[in-house]
């Protein structure tokens, strides 16, 4: 049997990541100070590359008072309503690159919380996308990440609930949590807000890793969707490697006689995927 290398069809930048990336790339030529509110993508190579071209990352809105005026790009993860208003009320020009799929969650959360429902967000409470989503509820929200937390959550029979998901959450895990919720609450509106790009990538990763002898997942350690791809692949393929760049894998791969599968998170630049692919094809 000879080695076969298969790159997952939808590996790399998703629609939202591409939009945010292009917004910064295009703004650089405008000749005014350019800022991103938080790192534009969860990828340190990209952030560093933009920094070298003069793009600055704003980490706290208090910085707005002392920075030279220019353009601020809101990244695809989105921001809370309070942050959005603070930004748009400032003297800076704002480009909102919030992914439309995330915007949709903001609208659902605002509407349903205004309508009286309690909001439950299934996701990682520390992820900026989730923090932003919570900030669109008019009365706060509960974030639930796993089944232990779901079991501990006490539903009030007199209240109604709306459940949304972080866009990059694992579909199977979301389904499991929803089943736990539905057993315990009668009045629950479930909105599956997992993004298609994530779903497609996860399904491809699942299929590929079932056939692979070795799987390589390329993504930044901070990238939640890359970590989820790793979890999926690792559960099907013991020899799964999670890497950020080519040098992480050079000399580490075993001799492979079967299939090597490659996939990459939504914020992984194309050139890194190509480098890894070419190395695995030609040098392993
Ligand atoms: Fe948007 Fe989905 Fe990407 S929500 S940022 S297209 S992973």
PDB file of N, CA, C and O in Angstrom, residues 162-197:
ATOM      1  N   UNK A 162     -34.385  30.313  25.931  1.00  0.00           N
ATOM      2  CA  UNK A 162     -33.925  30.250  24.532  1.00  0.00           C
ATOM      3  C   UNK A 162     -32.469  29.790  24.560  1.00  0.00           C
ATOM      4  O   UNK A 162     -31.643  30.365  25.265  1.00  0.00           O
ATOM      5  N   UNK A 163     -32.193  28.739  23.805  1.00  0.00           N
ATOM      6  CA  UNK A 163     -30.825  28.202  23.750  1.00  0.00           C
ATOM      7  C   UNK A 163     -30.215  28.518  22.390  1.00  0.00           C
ATOM      8  O   UNK A 163     -30.816  28.216  21.353  1.00  0.00           O
ATOM      9  N   UNK A 164     -29.046  29.130  22.415  1.00  0.00           N
ATOM     10  CA  UNK A 164     -28.290  29.338  21.172  1.00  0.00           C
ATOM     11  C   UNK A 164     -26.916  28.695  21.349  1.00  0.00           C
ATOM     12  O   UNK A 164     -26.558  28.305  22.458  1.00  0.00           O
ATOM     13  N   UNK A 165     -26.170  28.616  20.271  1.00  0.00           N
ATOM     14  CA  UNK A 165     -24.860  27.987  20.376  1.00  0.00           C
ATOM     15  C   UNK A 165     -23.764  28.905  19.834  1.00  0.00           C
ATOM     16  O   UNK A 165     -23.992  29.672  18.898  1.00  0.00           O
ATOM     17  N   UNK A 166     -22.592  28.782  20.406  1.00  0.00           N
ATOM     18  CA  UNK A 166     -21.398  29.398  19.797  1.00  0.00           C
ATOM     19  C   UNK A 166     -21.276  28.811  18.386  1.00  0.00           C
ATOM     20  O   UNK A 166     -21.540  27.615  18.201  1.00  0.00           O
ATOM     21  N   UNK A 167     -20.892  29.610  17.424  1.00  0.00           N
ATOM     22  CA  UNK A 167     -20.903  29.130  16.027  1.00  0.00           C
ATOM     23  C   UNK A 167     -19.984  27.930  15.803  1.00  0.00           C
ATOM     24  O   UNK A 167     -20.224  27.132  14.898  1.00  0.00           O
ATOM     25  N   UNK A 168     -18.936  27.839  16.615  1.00  0.00           N
ATOM     26  CA  UNK A 168     -17.952  26.780  16.364  1.00  0.00           C
ATOM     27  C   UNK A 168     -18.118  25.581  17.296  1.00  0.00           C
ATOM     28  O   UNK A 168     -17.220  24.758  17.391  1.00  0.00           O
ATOM     29  N   UNK A 169     -19.238  25.479  17.972  1.00  0.00           N
ATOM     30  CA  UNK A 169     -19.419  24.359  18.904  1.00  0.00           C
ATOM     31  C   UNK A 169     -19.588  23.040  18.144  1.00  0.00           C
ATOM     32  O   UNK A 169     -20.113  23.018  17.025  1.00  0.00           O
ATOM     33  N   UNK A 170     -19.174  21.955  18.785  1.00  0.00           N
ATOM     34  CA  UNK A 170     -19.294  20.629  18.184  1.00  0.00           C
ATOM     35  C   UNK A 170     -20.776  20.228  18.109  1.00  0.00           C
ATOM     36  O   UNK A 170     -21.487  20.263  19.106  1.00  0.00           O
ATOM     37  N   UNK A 171     -21.209  19.872  16.897  1.00  0.00           N
ATOM     38  CA  UNK A 171     -22.639  19.607  16.680  1.00  0.00           C
ATOM     39  C   UNK A 171     -23.190  18.474  17.541  1.00  0.00           C
ATOM     40  O   UNK A 171     -24.289  18.563  18.069  1.00  0.00           O
ATOM     41  N   UNK A 172     -22.399  17.388  17.646  1.00  0.00           N
ATOM     42  CA  UNK A 172     -22.896  16.247  18.428  1.00  0.00           C
ATOM     43  C   UNK A 172     -23.043  16.611  19.897  1.00  0.00           C
ATOM     44  O   UNK A 172     -24.020  16.262  20.544  1.00  0.00           O
ATOM     45  N   UNK A 173     -22.069  17.370  20.395  1.00  0.00           N
ATOM     46  CA  UNK A 173     -22.127  17.760  21.810  1.00  0.00           C
ATOM     47  C   UNK A 173     -23.303  18.706  22.045  1.00  0.00           C
ATOM     48  O   UNK A 173     -23.957  18.650  23.073  1.00  0.00           O
ATOM     49  N   UNK A 174     -23.552  19.580  21.071  1.00  0.00           N
ATOM     50  CA  UNK A 174     -24.685  20.509  21.207  1.00  0.00           C
ATOM     51  C   UNK A 174     -25.984  19.708  21.310  1.00  0.00           C
ATOM     52  O   UNK A 174     -26.824  19.955  22.164  1.00  0.00           O
ATOM     53  N   UNK A 175     -26.114  18.710  20.450  1.00  0.00           N
ATOM     54  CA  UNK A 175     -27.311  17.879  20.440  1.00  0.00           C
ATOM     55  C   UNK A 175     -27.506  17.171  21.778  1.00  0.00           C
ATOM     56  O   UNK A 175     -28.597  17.144  22.327  1.00  0.00           O
ATOM     57  N   UNK A 176     -26.397  16.652  22.318  1.00  0.00           N
ATOM     58  CA  UNK A 176     -26.470  15.972  23.627  1.00  0.00           C
ATOM     59  C   UNK A 176     -26.971  16.924  24.706  1.00  0.00           C
ATOM     60  O   UNK A 176     -27.832  16.578  25.513  1.00  0.00           O
ATOM     61  N   UNK A 177     -26.426  18.147  24.712  1.00  0.00           N
ATOM     62  CA  UNK A 177     -26.819  19.117  25.743  1.00  0.00           C
ATOM     63  C   UNK A 177     -28.278  19.515  25.577  1.00  0.00           C
ATOM     64  O   UNK A 177     -29.022  19.612  26.547  1.00  0.00           O
ATOM     65  N   UNK A 178     -28.698  19.699  24.326  1.00  0.00           N
ATOM     66  CA  UNK A 178     -30.096  20.081  24.073  1.00  0.00           C
ATOM     67  C   UNK A 178     -31.036  18.982  24.575  1.00  0.00           C
ATOM     68  O   UNK A 178     -32.064  19.273  25.187  1.00  0.00           O
ATOM     69  N   UNK A 179     -30.648  17.722  24.371  1.00  0.00           N
ATOM     70  CA  UNK A 179     -31.496  16.627  24.866  1.00  0.00           C
ATOM     71  C   UNK A 179     -31.622  16.671  26.389  1.00  0.00           C
ATOM     72  O   UNK A 179     -32.697  16.466  26.937  1.00  0.00           O
ATOM     73  N   UNK A 180     -30.508  16.998  27.053  1.00  0.00           N
ATOM     74  CA  UNK A 180     -30.556  17.123  28.523  1.00  0.00           C
ATOM     75  C   UNK A 180     -31.500  18.250  28.927  1.00  0.00           C
ATOM     76  O   UNK A 180     -32.302  18.110  29.848  1.00  0.00           O
ATOM     77  N   UNK A 181     -31.427  19.387  28.204  1.00  0.00           N
ATOM     78  CA  UNK A 181     -32.298  20.527  28.533  1.00  0.00           C
ATOM     79  C   UNK A 181     -33.763  20.158  28.304  1.00  0.00           C
ATOM     80  O   UNK A 181     -34.620  20.464  29.115  1.00  0.00           O
ATOM     81  N   UNK A 182     -34.005  19.511  27.176  1.00  0.00           N
ATOM     82  CA  UNK A 182     -35.404  19.246  26.801  1.00  0.00           C
ATOM     83  C   UNK A 182     -36.086  18.270  27.753  1.00  0.00           C
ATOM     84  O   UNK A 182     -37.295  18.311  27.920  1.00  0.00           O
ATOM     85  N   UNK A 183     -35.294  17.415  28.388  1.00  0.00           N
ATOM     86  CA  UNK A 183     -35.869  16.482  29.372  1.00  0.00           C
ATOM     87  C   UNK A 183     -36.391  17.244  30.579  1.00  0.00           C
ATOM     88  O   UNK A 183     -37.252  16.772  31.287  1.00  0.00           O
ATOM     89  N   UNK A 184     -35.809  18.417  30.820  1.00  0.00           N
ATOM     90  CA  UNK A 184     -36.103  19.093  32.086  1.00  0.00           C
ATOM     91  C   UNK A 184     -36.895  20.382  31.956  1.00  0.00           C
ATOM     92  O   UNK A 184     -37.306  20.960  32.956  1.00  0.00           O
ATOM     93  N   UNK A 185     -37.090  20.875  30.762  1.00  0.00           N
ATOM     94  CA  UNK A 185     -37.852  22.121  30.642  1.00  0.00           C
ATOM     95  C   UNK A 185     -38.846  22.000  29.501  1.00  0.00           C
ATOM     96  O   UNK A 185     -38.516  21.517  28.424  1.00  0.00           O
ATOM     97  N   UNK A 186     -40.071  22.453  29.761  1.00  0.00           N
ATOM     98  CA  UNK A 186     -41.108  22.362  28.723  1.00  0.00           C
ATOM     99  C   UNK A 186     -41.049  23.534  27.768  1.00  0.00           C
ATOM    100  O   UNK A 186     -41.354  23.422  26.611  1.00  0.00           O
ATOM    101  N   UNK A 187     -40.664  24.671  28.310  1.00  0.00           N
ATOM    102  CA  UNK A 187     -40.733  25.869  27.475  1.00  0.00           C
ATOM    103  C   UNK A 187     -39.332  26.305  27.044  1.00  0.00           C
ATOM    104  O   UNK A 187     -38.710  27.170  27.648  1.00  0.00           O
ATOM    105  N   UNK A 188     -38.871  25.647  26.024  1.00  0.00           N
ATOM    106  CA  UNK A 188     -37.493  25.915  25.605  1.00  0.00           C
ATOM    107  C   UNK A 188     -37.438  26.048  24.083  1.00  0.00           C
ATOM    108  O   UNK A 188     -37.944  25.201  23.357  1.00  0.00           O
ATOM    109  N   UNK A 189     -36.882  27.155  23.650  1.00  0.00           N
ATOM    110  CA  UNK A 189     -36.749  27.392  22.217  1.00  0.00           C
ATOM    111  C   UNK A 189     -35.284  27.148  21.865  1.00  0.00           C
ATOM    112  O   UNK A 189     -34.394  27.835  22.382  1.00  0.00           O
ATOM    113  N   UNK A 190     -35.043  26.165  21.014  1.00  0.00           N
ATOM    114  CA  UNK A 190     -33.647  25.841  20.672  1.00  0.00           C
ATOM    115  C   UNK A 190     -33.324  26.392  19.291  1.00  0.00           C
ATOM    116  O   UNK A 190     -34.007  26.094  18.318  1.00  0.00           O
ATOM    117  N   UNK A 191     -32.301  27.205  19.209  1.00  0.00           N
ATOM    118  CA  UNK A 191     -31.851  27.726  17.922  1.00  0.00           C
ATOM    119  C   UNK A 191     -30.451  27.155  17.679  1.00  0.00           C
ATOM    120  O   UNK A 191     -29.510  27.527  18.388  1.00  0.00           O
ATOM    121  N   UNK A 192     -30.362  26.259  16.736  1.00  0.00           N
ATOM    122  CA  UNK A 192     -29.033  25.723  16.436  1.00  0.00           C
ATOM    123  C   UNK A 192     -28.296  26.758  15.587  1.00  0.00           C
ATOM    124  O   UNK A 192     -28.566  26.905  14.404  1.00  0.00           O
ATOM    125  N   UNK A 193     -27.375  27.480  16.223  1.00  0.00           N
ATOM    126  CA  UNK A 193     -26.679  28.557  15.515  1.00  0.00           C
ATOM    127  C   UNK A 193     -25.240  28.177  15.181  1.00  0.00           C
ATOM    128  O   UNK A 193     -24.397  29.050  15.004  1.00  0.00           O
ATOM    129  N   UNK A 194     -25.002  26.873  15.121  1.00  0.00           N
ATOM    130  CA  UNK A 194     -23.668  26.430  14.686  1.00  0.00           C
ATOM    131  C   UNK A 194     -23.535  26.758  13.203  1.00  0.00           C
ATOM    132  O   UNK A 194     -24.460  26.527  12.428  1.00  0.00           O
ATOM    133  N   UNK A 195     -22.410  27.340  12.865  1.00  0.00           N
ATOM    134  CA  UNK A 195     -22.233  27.811  11.486  1.00  0.00           C
ATOM    135  C   UNK A 195     -21.972  26.635  10.545  1.00  0.00           C
ATOM    136  O   UNK A 195     -21.301  25.672  10.921  1.00  0.00           O
ATOM    137  N   UNK A 196     -22.502  26.744   9.351  1.00  0.00           N
ATOM    138  CA  UNK A 196     -22.343  25.706   8.344  1.00  0.00           C
ATOM    139  C   UNK A 196     -20.884  25.394   8.046  1.00  0.00           C
ATOM    140  O   UNK A 196     -20.512  24.245   7.856  1.00  0.00           O
ATOM    141  N   UNK A 197     -20.090  26.472   7.978  1.00  0.00           N
ATOM    142  CA  UNK A 197     -18.667  26.296   7.653  1.00  0.00           C
ATOM    143  C   UNK A 197     -18.042  25.347   8.670  1.00  0.00           C
ATOM    144  O   UNK A 197     -17.250  24.479   8.325  1.00  0.00           O
TER     145      UNK A 197
END
